[in-house]
Short mmCIF file of C-alpha atoms in Angstrom, two decimals:
data_model
loop_
_atom_site.label_atom_id
_atom_site.label_comp_id
_atom_site.label_asym_id
_atom_site.label_seq_id
_atom_site.Cartn_x
_atom_site.Cartn_y
_atom_site.Cartn_z
CA MET A 1 77.62 46.10 33.14
CA TYR A 2 77.83 46.83 29.47
CA ARG A 3 74.79 45.67 27.59
CA ASN A 4 74.01 45.03 23.95
CA ASP A 5 70.31 45.64 24.27
CA THR A 6 68.08 44.93 21.32
CA VAL A 7 65.54 47.43 22.63
CA LEU A 8 67.15 50.56 21.17
CA PRO A 9 67.95 48.86 17.85
CA PHE A 10 64.33 47.71 17.60
CA PHE A 11 63.06 51.25 17.93
CA GLY A 12 65.82 52.47 15.62
CA ILE A 13 64.59 50.18 12.86
CA LEU A 14 60.96 50.95 13.67
CA PHE A 15 61.58 54.70 13.37
CA GLY A 16 63.62 54.14 10.21
CA VAL A 17 60.79 52.21 8.56
CA ALA A 18 58.24 54.76 9.80
CA LEU A 19 60.24 57.67 8.32
CA TRP A 20 60.60 55.78 5.07
CA TYR A 21 56.84 55.22 4.99
CA MET A 22 56.29 58.92 5.71
CA ALA A 23 58.47 59.73 2.71
CA TYR A 24 56.31 57.41 0.62
CA LEU A 25 53.11 59.03 1.90
CA ASP A 26 54.62 62.45 1.18
CA GLY A 27 55.19 61.32 -2.39
CA VAL A 28 51.60 60.09 -2.69
CA HIS A 29 50.33 63.41 -1.33
CA ILE A 30 52.48 65.40 -3.78
CA GLN A 31 51.24 63.15 -6.56
CA ASN A 32 47.64 63.90 -5.60
CA LEU A 33 48.30 67.65 -5.51
CA LEU A 34 50.11 67.70 -8.84
CA GLY A 35 47.96 65.19 -10.66
CA HIS A 36 51.05 63.26 -11.80
CA THR A 37 54.20 61.73 -10.40
CA PRO A 38 57.12 64.18 -10.44
CA GLU A 39 60.44 62.81 -11.65
CA GLU A 40 62.42 64.13 -8.72
CA LEU A 41 62.09 63.69 -4.95
CA SER A 42 60.93 66.64 -2.87
CA VAL A 43 63.16 68.20 -0.25
CA GLY A 44 60.88 66.82 2.44
CA GLN A 45 61.16 63.32 1.02
CA LEU A 46 64.96 63.60 0.90
CA GLY A 47 65.07 64.65 4.55
CA LEU A 48 62.73 61.88 5.68
CA ILE A 49 64.65 59.24 3.71
CA THR A 50 67.99 60.48 5.07
CA PHE A 51 66.87 60.27 8.69
CA GLY A 52 65.18 56.96 7.92
CA ILE A 53 68.52 55.60 6.70
CA VAL A 54 70.29 56.94 9.82
CA PHE A 55 67.80 55.28 12.18
CA PHE A 56 67.81 52.08 10.16
CA LEU A 57 71.62 51.86 10.22
CA TYR A 58 71.66 52.58 13.95
CA GLY A 59 69.24 49.71 14.52
CA ALA A 60 71.11 47.37 12.19
CA ILE A 61 74.43 48.06 13.96
CA GLY A 62 72.78 47.37 17.32
CA TYR A 63 71.34 44.06 16.16
CA ILE A 64 74.67 42.98 14.64
CA SER A 65 76.47 43.83 17.91
CA ALA A 66 73.96 41.80 19.90
CA PHE A 67 74.39 38.91 17.45
CA LEU A 68 78.20 39.01 17.59
CA GLU A 69 78.78 39.66 21.29
CA GLY A 70 75.64 38.47 22.99
CA SER A 71 73.31 40.72 24.92
CA GLU A 72 75.77 41.02 27.80
CA LEU A 73 79.56 40.95 27.85
CA ARG A 74 80.92 38.50 30.43
CA PRO A 75 84.55 38.78 31.58
CA GLY A 76 86.88 36.05 30.40
CA ARG A 77 88.08 34.42 27.23
CA HIS A 78 85.49 33.51 24.63
CA GLU A 79 86.79 31.12 22.04
CA ALA A 80 85.29 31.16 18.57
CA GLU A 81 83.06 28.22 17.76
CA GLY A 82 84.31 27.60 14.24
CA GLY A 83 82.40 24.81 12.53
CA VAL A 84 81.74 23.42 9.08
CA ALA A 85 78.57 25.38 8.29
CA PRO A 86 80.23 28.82 8.50
CA VAL A 87 83.10 27.57 6.37
CA ILE A 88 80.70 26.36 3.67
CA LEU A 89 78.71 29.60 3.92
CA THR A 90 81.92 31.60 3.59
CA ILE A 91 82.95 29.66 0.48
CA VAL A 92 79.54 30.09 -1.14
CA LEU A 93 79.42 33.82 -0.32
CA THR A 94 82.96 34.25 -1.63
CA LEU A 95 82.02 32.61 -4.93
CA ILE A 96 78.95 34.85 -5.21
CA LEU A 97 81.10 37.88 -4.35
CA VAL A 98 83.63 37.03 -7.04
CA ALA A 99 80.85 36.35 -9.54
CA LEU A 100 79.18 39.69 -8.79
CA SER A 101 82.44 41.58 -9.15
CA GLY A 102 82.96 39.79 -12.49
CA VAL A 103 79.51 40.91 -13.66
CA PHE A 104 80.32 44.44 -12.45
CA VAL A 105 83.50 44.52 -14.54
CA ASN A 106 81.55 43.05 -17.45
CA ALA A 107 78.97 45.85 -17.14
CA ILE A 108 81.68 48.54 -16.92
CA ALA A 109 83.43 47.08 -19.97
CA TYR A 110 80.11 46.96 -21.83
CA GLY A 111 79.47 50.59 -20.89
CA LEU A 112 82.88 51.61 -22.22
CA THR A 113 82.68 49.72 -25.50
CA GLU A 114 79.01 49.33 -26.47
CA GLY A 115 76.91 51.90 -24.69
CA PRO A 116 75.72 53.06 -21.29
CA VAL A 117 74.34 50.53 -18.81
CA LYS A 118 71.53 51.49 -16.43
CA SER A 119 73.08 53.11 -13.39
CA SER A 120 70.46 51.38 -11.22
CA PHE A 121 71.84 48.01 -12.38
CA LEU A 122 75.40 49.01 -11.48
CA GLY A 123 74.14 50.37 -8.17
CA GLN A 124 72.38 47.12 -7.31
CA LEU A 125 75.53 45.13 -8.18
CA ALA A 126 77.68 47.37 -5.99
CA ALA A 127 75.16 47.15 -3.15
CA GLY A 128 75.18 43.36 -3.41
CA ILE A 129 78.98 43.27 -3.36
CA PHE A 130 79.18 45.47 -0.26
CA LEU A 131 76.43 43.57 1.56
CA ILE A 132 78.16 40.23 0.94
CA MET A 133 81.49 41.67 2.11
CA ALA A 134 79.82 42.89 5.30
CA LEU A 135 78.18 39.49 5.78
CA LEU A 136 81.56 37.76 5.35
CA LEU A 137 83.06 40.02 8.00
CA VAL A 138 80.19 39.24 10.37
CA ILE A 139 80.60 35.48 9.84
CA TYR A 140 84.37 35.73 10.30
CA LYS A 141 84.05 37.70 13.52
CA LYS A 142 81.29 35.48 14.88
CA HIS A 143 82.85 32.09 14.16
CA PHE A 144 86.61 32.49 13.76
CA VAL A 145 87.82 35.32 16.01
CA ASP A 146 88.50 34.69 19.69
CA ASP A 147 87.40 37.36 22.16
CA GLU A 148 88.61 38.39 25.55
CA VAL A 149 86.56 40.57 27.86
CA LEU A 150 88.48 42.31 30.62
CA ALA A 151 86.70 43.45 33.76
CA GLU A 152 87.72 46.82 35.11
CA ASP A 153 87.41 48.13 38.63
CA GLU A 154 84.43 50.40 39.01
CA HIS A 155 86.76 53.14 40.29
CA SER A 156 89.43 52.56 37.73
CA GLU A 157 92.24 54.96 36.96
CA VAL A 158 90.57 56.03 33.77
CA PRO A 159 89.41 59.55 34.61
CA TRP A 160 86.16 59.30 32.72
CA MET B 1 123.93 21.45 44.00
CA ASN B 2 124.85 19.41 46.97
CA GLN B 3 128.60 19.53 47.87
CA ASN B 4 128.23 16.45 50.05
CA ILE B 5 127.70 14.06 47.14
CA GLU B 6 130.72 11.81 46.62
CA ARG B 7 129.46 9.79 43.69
CA ILE B 8 126.32 8.65 41.90
CA GLU B 9 126.16 5.16 40.41
CA VAL B 10 123.51 4.20 37.86
CA PHE B 11 122.67 0.51 37.56
CA LEU B 12 120.45 -1.04 34.88
CA ASP B 13 118.27 -3.94 36.00
CA GLU B 14 120.05 -6.48 38.16
CA SER B 15 123.53 -5.66 36.85
CA LYS B 16 126.31 -5.53 39.47
CA GLU B 17 128.42 -3.26 37.29
CA PRO B 18 127.21 0.35 37.21
CA LEU B 19 126.14 1.66 33.83
CA GLN B 20 127.69 5.00 34.66
CA VAL B 21 129.45 6.60 37.64
CA LEU B 22 129.02 10.37 38.13
CA THR B 23 131.32 12.29 40.44
CA SER B 24 130.84 15.90 39.44
CA PRO B 25 127.89 17.89 38.21
CA PRO B 26 126.10 18.04 35.96
CA PHE B 27 124.91 14.53 36.77
CA LYS B 28 123.64 13.69 33.33
CA VAL B 29 123.09 10.09 32.26
CA LYS B 30 122.90 9.03 28.64
CA LEU B 31 121.16 5.73 27.96
CA ASP B 32 120.82 4.29 24.45
CA THR B 33 117.63 2.25 24.67
CA ARG B 34 118.38 0.59 21.31
CA GLN B 35 121.15 -1.36 23.04
CA ILE B 36 118.70 -3.04 25.47
CA PRO B 37 115.80 -5.31 24.55
CA ASP B 38 112.21 -4.03 24.40
CA GLY B 39 110.23 -4.59 27.56
CA PRO B 40 110.16 -3.54 31.22
CA HIS B 41 113.43 -2.44 32.82
CA THR B 42 114.57 -0.99 36.13
CA LEU B 43 116.98 1.86 36.67
CA ARG B 44 118.67 1.93 40.08
CA VAL B 45 120.39 5.20 41.04
CA VAL B 46 122.67 4.87 44.08
CA THR B 47 123.88 8.13 45.59
CA THR B 48 126.85 7.91 48.02
CA TYR B 49 127.39 10.93 50.31
CA LYS B 50 130.74 11.99 51.82
CA GLY B 51 129.74 10.83 55.27
CA GLY B 52 129.24 7.31 53.89
CA GLN B 53 125.46 7.56 53.78
CA VAL B 54 123.83 5.86 50.76
CA GLU B 55 120.47 6.55 49.17
CA GLU B 56 118.87 4.40 46.49
CA GLU B 57 116.24 5.45 43.95
CA ILE B 58 114.51 2.91 41.71
CA ILE B 59 112.75 3.88 38.49
CA ASP B 60 110.69 1.42 36.44
CA PHE B 61 110.43 2.10 32.74
CA GLU B 62 109.53 0.35 29.53
CA VAL B 63 111.48 0.32 26.30
CA ASP B 64 109.50 0.13 23.06
CA ASN B 65 111.78 0.66 20.12
CA LEU B 66 110.18 -1.93 17.82
CA PRO B 67 106.49 -1.47 17.06
CA SER B 68 104.28 -4.48 17.68
CA PRO B 69 102.90 -6.09 14.54
CA PHE B 70 99.17 -5.72 13.85
CA ILE B 71 97.37 -8.69 12.32
CA ASP B 72 94.85 -7.71 9.70
CA GLY B 73 92.39 -10.36 8.53
CA ILE B 74 91.95 -12.57 11.57
CA ASP B 75 90.60 -11.52 14.94
CA ASP B 76 91.27 -12.79 18.42
CA GLY B 77 89.00 -15.75 19.17
CA GLN B 78 87.60 -15.79 15.65
CA GLN B 79 86.41 -19.12 14.23
CA VAL B 80 88.06 -19.93 10.91
CA ARG B 81 87.91 -22.85 8.50
CA GLY B 82 89.53 -23.68 5.20
CA GLU B 83 92.27 -21.52 3.85
CA VAL B 84 92.83 -18.31 5.78
CA GLU B 85 94.77 -15.34 4.53
CA PHE B 86 95.78 -12.45 6.72
CA GLU B 87 98.36 -9.73 6.69
CA VAL B 88 100.83 -8.76 9.33
CA VAL B 89 101.07 -5.00 9.32
CA THR B 90 104.16 -3.49 10.88
CA GLY B 91 104.85 0.13 11.63
CA ASP B 92 108.04 2.11 11.58
CA TYR B 93 108.66 4.61 14.37
CA ALA B 94 111.66 6.00 12.53
CA ALA B 95 109.75 6.78 9.33
CA PRO B 96 109.41 10.52 8.64
CA LYS B 97 106.01 12.05 9.29
CA SER B 98 104.06 12.41 6.07
CA LYS B 99 102.67 15.90 5.50
CA GLY B 100 98.92 15.81 5.05
CA GLY B 101 96.68 18.40 3.39
CA LEU B 102 97.55 21.41 1.30
CA SER B 103 100.54 23.61 1.85
CA VAL B 104 99.91 27.33 2.29
CA VAL B 105 101.19 28.03 -1.22
CA GLY B 106 98.99 25.30 -2.65
CA ALA B 107 95.94 26.66 -0.87
CA VAL B 108 96.60 30.20 -2.10
CA VAL B 109 97.27 29.06 -5.66
CA SER B 110 94.17 26.88 -5.84
CA ALA B 111 92.00 29.61 -4.32
CA ILE B 112 93.28 32.14 -6.86
CA LEU B 113 92.74 29.59 -9.62
CA VAL B 114 89.16 28.72 -8.65
CA LEU B 115 88.08 32.29 -7.80
CA GLY B 116 89.90 33.65 -10.84
CA LEU B 117 88.10 31.22 -13.13
CA VAL B 118 84.73 32.18 -11.65
CA TRP B 119 85.63 35.87 -11.97
CA PHE B 120 86.80 35.48 -15.57
CA TYR B 121 83.65 33.60 -16.49
CA PHE B 122 81.40 36.35 -15.14
CA ALA B 123 83.60 39.14 -16.48
CA PHE B 124 84.04 37.90 -20.04
CA SER B 125 81.47 35.21 -20.78
CA PRO B 126 79.18 36.19 -23.70
CA SER B 127 76.17 34.76 -21.85
CA VAL B 128 76.77 37.13 -18.92
CA THR B 129 77.33 39.97 -21.39
CA ASP B 130 73.86 39.19 -22.75
CA VAL B 131 72.44 39.71 -19.27
CA VAL B 132 74.31 43.03 -19.02
CA LYS B 133 73.03 43.97 -22.46
CA GLY B 134 69.52 43.56 -21.12
CA GLN B 135 70.35 46.29 -18.59
CA ALA B 136 71.79 48.68 -21.16
CA VAL B 137 70.25 52.10 -21.63
CA GLU B 138 68.40 52.05 -24.93
CA ALA B 139 69.96 54.91 -26.83
CA ALA B 140 68.75 56.14 -30.18
CA GLY B 141 70.73 54.43 -32.91
CA GLU B 142 72.35 57.51 -34.41
CA GLY B 143 73.86 56.00 -37.50
CA ALA B 144 70.78 53.95 -38.25
CA ALA B 145 68.46 56.92 -37.85
CA ALA B 146 70.47 59.06 -40.22
CA ALA B 147 70.45 56.34 -42.83
CA VAL B 148 66.67 56.07 -42.98
CA GLU B 149 65.00 58.17 -45.67
CA GLY B 150 62.09 60.13 -44.30
CA ASP B 151 58.68 60.46 -45.95
CA ALA B 152 57.28 63.94 -45.35
CA ALA B 153 53.66 62.90 -46.00
CA ALA B 154 53.80 60.09 -43.46
CA GLY B 155 55.57 62.45 -41.08
CA LYS B 156 52.73 64.95 -41.45
CA GLU B 157 50.14 62.40 -40.39
CA LEU B 158 52.30 61.26 -37.50
CA PHE B 159 52.87 64.84 -36.40
CA ALA B 160 49.15 65.57 -36.41
CA ALA B 161 48.48 62.50 -34.29
CA GLN B 162 51.34 62.68 -31.81
CA CYS B 163 52.80 66.18 -31.71
CA ALA B 164 50.27 68.76 -32.88
CA SER B 165 48.46 69.02 -29.54
CA CYS B 166 51.52 70.59 -27.93
CA HIS B 167 53.59 71.94 -30.83
CA GLY B 168 50.64 73.36 -32.77
CA ALA B 169 48.83 71.97 -35.79
CA ASN B 170 51.44 73.40 -38.14
CA ALA B 171 54.43 73.10 -35.81
CA GLU B 172 54.19 76.83 -35.21
CA GLY B 173 54.49 76.22 -31.48
CA ALA B 174 51.87 76.33 -28.75
CA PHE B 175 52.36 74.76 -25.37
CA GLY B 176 55.54 73.22 -26.81
CA PRO B 177 58.14 75.18 -28.81
CA ALA B 178 57.83 75.87 -32.53
CA LEU B 179 59.42 73.16 -34.64
CA ALA B 180 58.97 74.67 -38.08
CA GLY B 181 62.39 76.06 -38.98
CA ASN B 182 63.82 74.90 -35.66
CA PRO B 183 67.50 73.94 -36.14
CA ILE B 184 66.99 70.87 -33.95
CA VAL B 185 65.28 69.23 -36.94
CA GLU B 186 68.59 69.26 -38.83
CA ASN B 187 70.37 67.38 -36.05
CA ALA B 188 69.00 63.88 -36.43
CA ALA B 189 70.72 62.41 -33.38
CA SER B 190 69.59 65.14 -30.96
CA PHE B 191 66.11 65.25 -32.43
CA ASP B 192 65.64 61.48 -32.11
CA LYS B 193 67.02 61.50 -28.58
CA ILE B 194 64.66 64.26 -27.46
CA VAL B 195 61.64 62.63 -29.05
CA LYS B 196 62.46 59.18 -27.70
CA GLU B 197 63.49 60.22 -24.21
CA GLY B 198 61.47 63.39 -23.69
CA THR B 199 62.74 66.48 -21.89
CA ASN B 200 62.70 67.80 -18.35
CA ALA B 201 60.68 70.73 -19.62
CA GLY B 202 57.59 68.56 -19.75
CA MET B 203 57.80 66.72 -23.06
CA PRO B 204 56.97 63.05 -22.57
CA PRO B 205 59.11 60.32 -24.14
CA PHE B 206 57.86 58.80 -27.38
CA ALA B 207 59.95 55.64 -27.19
CA GLN B 208 57.36 53.77 -29.22
CA LEU B 209 58.30 55.65 -32.42
CA THR B 210 60.47 53.71 -34.84
CA ASP B 211 63.54 55.13 -36.58
CA LYS B 212 61.51 55.28 -39.79
CA GLU B 213 58.77 57.30 -38.09
CA LEU B 214 61.35 59.67 -36.60
CA ALA B 215 62.86 60.14 -40.04
CA ASP B 216 59.36 60.84 -41.42
CA LEU B 217 58.82 63.46 -38.73
CA ARG B 218 62.14 65.12 -39.48
CA ALA B 219 61.41 65.10 -43.19
CA TYR B 220 58.02 66.69 -42.59
CA LEU B 221 59.39 69.35 -40.22
CA ALA B 222 62.30 70.09 -42.54
CA SER B 223 59.80 70.59 -45.39
CA LEU B 224 58.02 73.27 -43.36
CA GLY B 225 61.15 75.37 -43.25
CA GLY B 226 59.60 77.70 -40.73
CA ALA B 227 58.05 80.06 -43.29
CA GLU B 228 54.68 78.87 -44.49
CA ALA B 229 52.36 76.98 -42.26
CA ALA B 230 50.82 73.86 -43.67
CA PRO B 231 47.08 73.38 -43.37
CA ALA B 232 45.95 71.46 -40.35
CA ALA B 233 46.19 67.75 -40.71
CA GLU B 234 43.24 65.44 -40.40
CA PRO B 235 43.23 63.28 -37.33
CA ALA B 236 45.14 60.10 -37.91
CA ALA B 237 44.21 56.49 -38.12
CA ALA B 238 40.95 54.75 -37.48
CA ALA B 239 40.07 55.11 -33.84
CA PRO B 240 39.67 52.19 -31.48
CA ALA B 241 36.07 51.22 -30.94
CA ALA B 242 34.73 53.14 -28.00
CA GLU B 243 32.53 51.41 -25.52
CA ALA B 244 29.89 54.04 -25.15
CA ALA B 245 27.41 54.01 -22.37
CA ALA B 246 23.81 53.54 -23.39
CA THR B 247 22.87 57.15 -22.65
CA VAL B 248 25.78 58.56 -24.63
CA ASP B 249 25.12 59.84 -28.13
CA PRO B 250 27.41 57.97 -30.57
CA ALA B 251 27.79 61.12 -32.65
CA VAL B 252 29.13 62.99 -29.63
CA MET B 253 31.48 60.08 -28.93
CA SER B 254 32.75 60.17 -32.47
CA GLU B 255 33.37 63.90 -32.32
CA GLY B 256 35.04 63.52 -28.92
CA GLU B 257 37.27 60.82 -30.31
CA THR B 258 38.40 63.13 -33.08
CA VAL B 259 39.15 65.91 -30.60
CA TYR B 260 40.93 63.46 -28.31
CA LEU B 261 43.18 62.02 -30.99
CA THR B 262 44.11 65.50 -32.17
CA ASN B 263 44.72 67.16 -28.82
CA CYS B 264 45.10 64.63 -26.05
CA ALA B 265 46.40 61.32 -27.40
CA ALA B 266 50.02 62.51 -27.66
CA CYS B 267 50.30 62.61 -23.90
CA HIS B 268 47.49 60.41 -22.64
CA GLN B 269 48.02 57.92 -25.53
CA PRO B 270 45.36 56.82 -28.03
CA ASN B 271 44.39 53.94 -25.73
CA GLY B 272 44.09 56.22 -22.67
CA GLU B 273 46.81 54.30 -20.84
CA GLY B 274 48.87 57.42 -20.11
CA LEU B 275 52.64 57.63 -20.48
CA GLY B 276 55.36 58.33 -17.92
CA THR B 277 54.25 61.29 -15.85
CA PHE B 278 51.03 61.69 -17.86
CA PRO B 279 48.25 59.93 -16.01
CA ALA B 280 46.15 57.16 -17.48
CA LEU B 281 42.55 58.04 -18.28
CA ALA B 282 41.44 54.44 -18.71
CA GLY B 283 40.12 53.22 -15.39
CA ASN B 284 40.83 56.60 -13.75
CA ALA B 285 38.30 57.08 -10.92
CA ASN B 286 38.88 60.85 -10.94
CA LEU B 287 36.89 61.02 -14.19
CA ALA B 288 33.70 60.36 -12.21
CA ASP B 289 33.78 64.05 -11.26
CA ALA B 290 32.51 65.80 -14.38
CA ASN B 291 33.39 69.25 -13.03
CA LEU B 292 37.01 68.18 -12.45
CA VAL B 293 37.25 66.79 -15.98
CA ILE B 294 35.87 70.00 -17.52
CA ASP B 295 38.16 72.13 -15.36
CA ARG B 296 41.26 70.16 -16.37
CA ILE B 297 40.40 70.37 -20.07
CA LEU B 298 39.68 74.10 -19.89
CA ASN B 299 42.50 75.19 -17.58
CA GLY B 300 45.04 72.39 -17.50
CA ALA B 301 47.04 71.33 -14.45
CA GLY B 302 50.75 70.89 -13.76
CA THR B 303 52.41 70.34 -17.13
CA MET B 304 49.08 69.89 -18.93
CA PRO B 305 48.11 72.98 -20.91
CA GLY B 306 44.58 74.35 -20.85
CA PHE B 307 42.50 73.86 -23.99
CA GLY B 308 39.82 76.41 -23.14
CA GLY B 309 41.10 78.81 -25.78
CA GLN B 310 41.32 76.24 -28.57
CA LEU B 311 38.17 74.20 -28.08
CA ASP B 312 34.59 75.46 -27.96
CA ASP B 313 32.03 74.20 -25.47
CA GLN B 314 30.72 71.57 -27.87
CA LYS B 315 34.20 70.09 -28.43
CA VAL B 316 35.13 70.18 -24.74
CA ALA B 317 31.86 68.44 -23.88
CA ALA B 318 32.46 65.90 -26.63
CA VAL B 319 35.99 65.02 -25.56
CA ALA B 320 34.96 64.94 -21.89
CA THR B 321 32.13 62.58 -22.81
CA TYR B 322 34.54 60.50 -24.87
CA ILE B 323 37.14 59.99 -22.13
CA ARG B 324 34.48 59.39 -19.48
CA ASN B 325 32.92 56.60 -21.56
CA SER B 326 35.83 54.88 -23.27
CA TRP B 327 38.32 52.11 -22.41
CA GLY B 328 35.98 50.61 -19.85
CA ASN B 329 35.06 53.97 -18.25
CA ASP B 330 31.32 54.46 -17.77
CA PHE B 331 30.68 57.84 -16.17
CA GLY B 332 27.97 59.22 -18.45
CA PRO B 333 27.88 62.23 -20.83
CA VAL B 334 28.89 65.87 -20.32
CA THR B 335 26.80 68.60 -21.93
CA PRO B 336 28.04 71.84 -23.54
CA ALA B 337 25.89 73.71 -20.99
CA GLU B 338 27.95 72.24 -18.16
CA VAL B 339 31.11 73.35 -19.92
CA ALA B 340 29.76 76.84 -20.47
CA ALA B 341 28.92 77.07 -16.78
CA LYS B 342 32.53 76.28 -15.88
CA ARG B 343 34.12 78.85 -18.19
#
């Protein structure tokens, strides 16, 4: 039986956080050796952060799957629950999404006419926009999309 | 279909006359219920076969073409007295169904309207633009800087306090490049940007300098012209009161302060708070190690240049004593003998 365990995702996120912390400790060590904080990340830090992100994403995907489909897929039709709360949440998130995209355009326009805007600010806006879009998709799938799980013979005709 | 059927007669209620007689398929009966009164009725279907056999089927049904009235204002069994007013509400089965809610077009239009308004507010509202302005990169005002008239004398003092420790007392270049006669001085915008934002080559940002001070610096550097070197400037400004430890000689502290403001304050700041990548000296626990302090001053570390060649033992000891006993630090004095031992 197919399982959406939360065991692997848990360790994925744990390893991700641990790698991230190692990158931080690496930075502290470099700072101690140099006597000051360098402006750029070291190669080691970049590698640790990259693998940290990979593990973290792996864990996040696992948790989202478990949330959307349950820990175990059971054959049959699964109708979406719907409900008022997800509708309200969707409306609120949509308004925030539209507001953020408005601010983003405002910042771009300001950058074009007045002067440069901090790239970290634009980055945070974009991250917020993408996170809310992902959240909307999760809510839509969870509450408004029907599912059907088909059981297949153990010795099915699929060669693999 | 059964070929043995001779005829089918349909009777309504107790009528002797058939409502309809069917002899050939399809045996379809059409009954207009509006022609018969509301209430229970019976349909009797008599099928006669060719052999003479007869079968009878009876169906009970109810006709309800006229909706019953509903009485609003008085209930069954209710006690009433005085004048009573009530309404008889009647329905109409034939009335067309009213469409409730929004049409698809209406929903789309109102969604676009509401979301569009929110979007427009956040995209073009001046109050949101103010928030964005708070996130703008603070660039050197080029036009404004060029407009300010520089004062070479003030620039000289400023240079001695902020720049001389790296660029040399007379801008002849030391750890930092020579500025006397350097063409960068002629380019106000680039000069201001470099000074305010620093460089990757190790120069810290001096964002605290005003446009007037930058103009003063440029005026002073332009006056040098790269040929003659001006005499060394006196250390700037009255120093902040140092909190000397009891065992520290105030004269040594005073001398150390002079050395510090001339050589160290540009990076570590006059208040010892540090700046950007340059570490703070105030409250820095590393200063407890006198040997480390002497070593750093003599030989430098990372982007910090060594001052062993410029400062004699007395001055190194003085400045080490000063930084170890100022801004809340209390690590005791350093003697010239200790410095000499580390050379």
